[in-house]
Short mmCIF file of C-alpha atoms in Angstrom, two decimals:
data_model
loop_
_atom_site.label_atom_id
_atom_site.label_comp_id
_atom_site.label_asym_id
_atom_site.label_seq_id
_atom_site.Cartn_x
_atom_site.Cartn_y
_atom_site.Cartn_z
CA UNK A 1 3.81 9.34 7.11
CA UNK A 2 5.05 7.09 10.02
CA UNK A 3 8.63 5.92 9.44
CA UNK A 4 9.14 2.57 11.22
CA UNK A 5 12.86 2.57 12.97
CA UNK A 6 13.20 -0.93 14.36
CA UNK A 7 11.87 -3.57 11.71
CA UNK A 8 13.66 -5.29 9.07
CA UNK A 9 13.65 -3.86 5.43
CA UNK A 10 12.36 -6.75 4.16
CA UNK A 11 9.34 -6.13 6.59
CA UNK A 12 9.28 -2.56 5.11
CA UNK A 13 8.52 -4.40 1.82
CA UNK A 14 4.89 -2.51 0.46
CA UNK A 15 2.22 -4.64 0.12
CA UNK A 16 0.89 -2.44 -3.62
CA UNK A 17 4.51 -2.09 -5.40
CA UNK A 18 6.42 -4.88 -3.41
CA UNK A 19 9.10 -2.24 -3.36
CA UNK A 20 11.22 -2.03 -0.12
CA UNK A 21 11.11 1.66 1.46
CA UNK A 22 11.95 3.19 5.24
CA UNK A 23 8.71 5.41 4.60
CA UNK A 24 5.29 4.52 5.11
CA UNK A 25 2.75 3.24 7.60
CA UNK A 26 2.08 -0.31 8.88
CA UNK A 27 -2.03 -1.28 8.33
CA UNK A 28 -3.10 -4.20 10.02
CA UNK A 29 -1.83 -6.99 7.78
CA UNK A 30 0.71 -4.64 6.03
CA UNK A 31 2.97 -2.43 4.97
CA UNK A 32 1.92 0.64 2.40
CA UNK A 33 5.21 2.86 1.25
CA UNK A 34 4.53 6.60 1.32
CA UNK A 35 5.07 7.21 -2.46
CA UNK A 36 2.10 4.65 -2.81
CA UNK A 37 0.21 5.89 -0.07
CA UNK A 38 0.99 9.35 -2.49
CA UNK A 39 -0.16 7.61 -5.34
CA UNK A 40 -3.17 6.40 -4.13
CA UNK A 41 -4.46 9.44 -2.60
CA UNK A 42 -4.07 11.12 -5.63
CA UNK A 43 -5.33 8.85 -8.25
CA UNK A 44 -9.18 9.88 -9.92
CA UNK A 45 -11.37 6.96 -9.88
CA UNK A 46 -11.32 7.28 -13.71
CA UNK A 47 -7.73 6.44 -13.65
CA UNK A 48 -6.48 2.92 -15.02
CA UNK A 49 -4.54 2.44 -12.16
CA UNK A 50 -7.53 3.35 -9.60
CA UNK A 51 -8.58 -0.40 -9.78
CA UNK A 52 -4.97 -2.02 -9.87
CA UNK A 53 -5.38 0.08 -5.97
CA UNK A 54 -8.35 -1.09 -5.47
CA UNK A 55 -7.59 -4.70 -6.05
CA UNK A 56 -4.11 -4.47 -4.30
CA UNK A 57 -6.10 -3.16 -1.24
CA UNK A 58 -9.05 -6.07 -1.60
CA UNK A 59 -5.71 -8.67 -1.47
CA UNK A 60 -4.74 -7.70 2.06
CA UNK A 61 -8.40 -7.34 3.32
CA UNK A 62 -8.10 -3.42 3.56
CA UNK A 63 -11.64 -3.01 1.40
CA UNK A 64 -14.14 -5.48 1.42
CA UNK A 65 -14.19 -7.90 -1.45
CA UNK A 66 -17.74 -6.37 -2.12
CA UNK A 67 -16.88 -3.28 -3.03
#
C-alpha cells in the first residue's frame, strides 16, 4: 500500500466507498483506500458485492465498459 504524505484528505477521498483514508494508492484518475483495495482483492466473483467493484471500477475508466 502506498501512503500519500503531501495531498489533501479530501484528495485521499476513495473513489469505491467515498470514504476519506491516509492509506491507499493513487490510479490514474483516482484514489482506491487500502481496506477497499483489501476488499476487492479478496472478494469471489460469486460475491454480491463483486459487481458493485466491478461497476465502481468501470466509473473511473479502470476496466473497460465491455467487460
Amino acid at each position: 500500500v502506498i501512503v500519500m504524505q503531501n495531498d489533501s484528505a479530501e484528495e485521499r477521498k476513495c473513489h469505491i466507498c467515498n470514504q476519506q483514508n491516509a492509506q491507499g494508492i493513487w490510479l490514474i484518475g483516482g484514489y482506491i483506500c487500502a481496506t477497499c483495495l483489501d476488499e476487492i482483492s479478496a472478494t469471489d466473483a460469486q460475491d454480491p458485492r463483486y459487481n458493485f467493484f466491478i461497476g465502481k471500477l468501470k466509473e473511473y475508466g479502470w476496466l473497460d465498459r465491455e467487460s
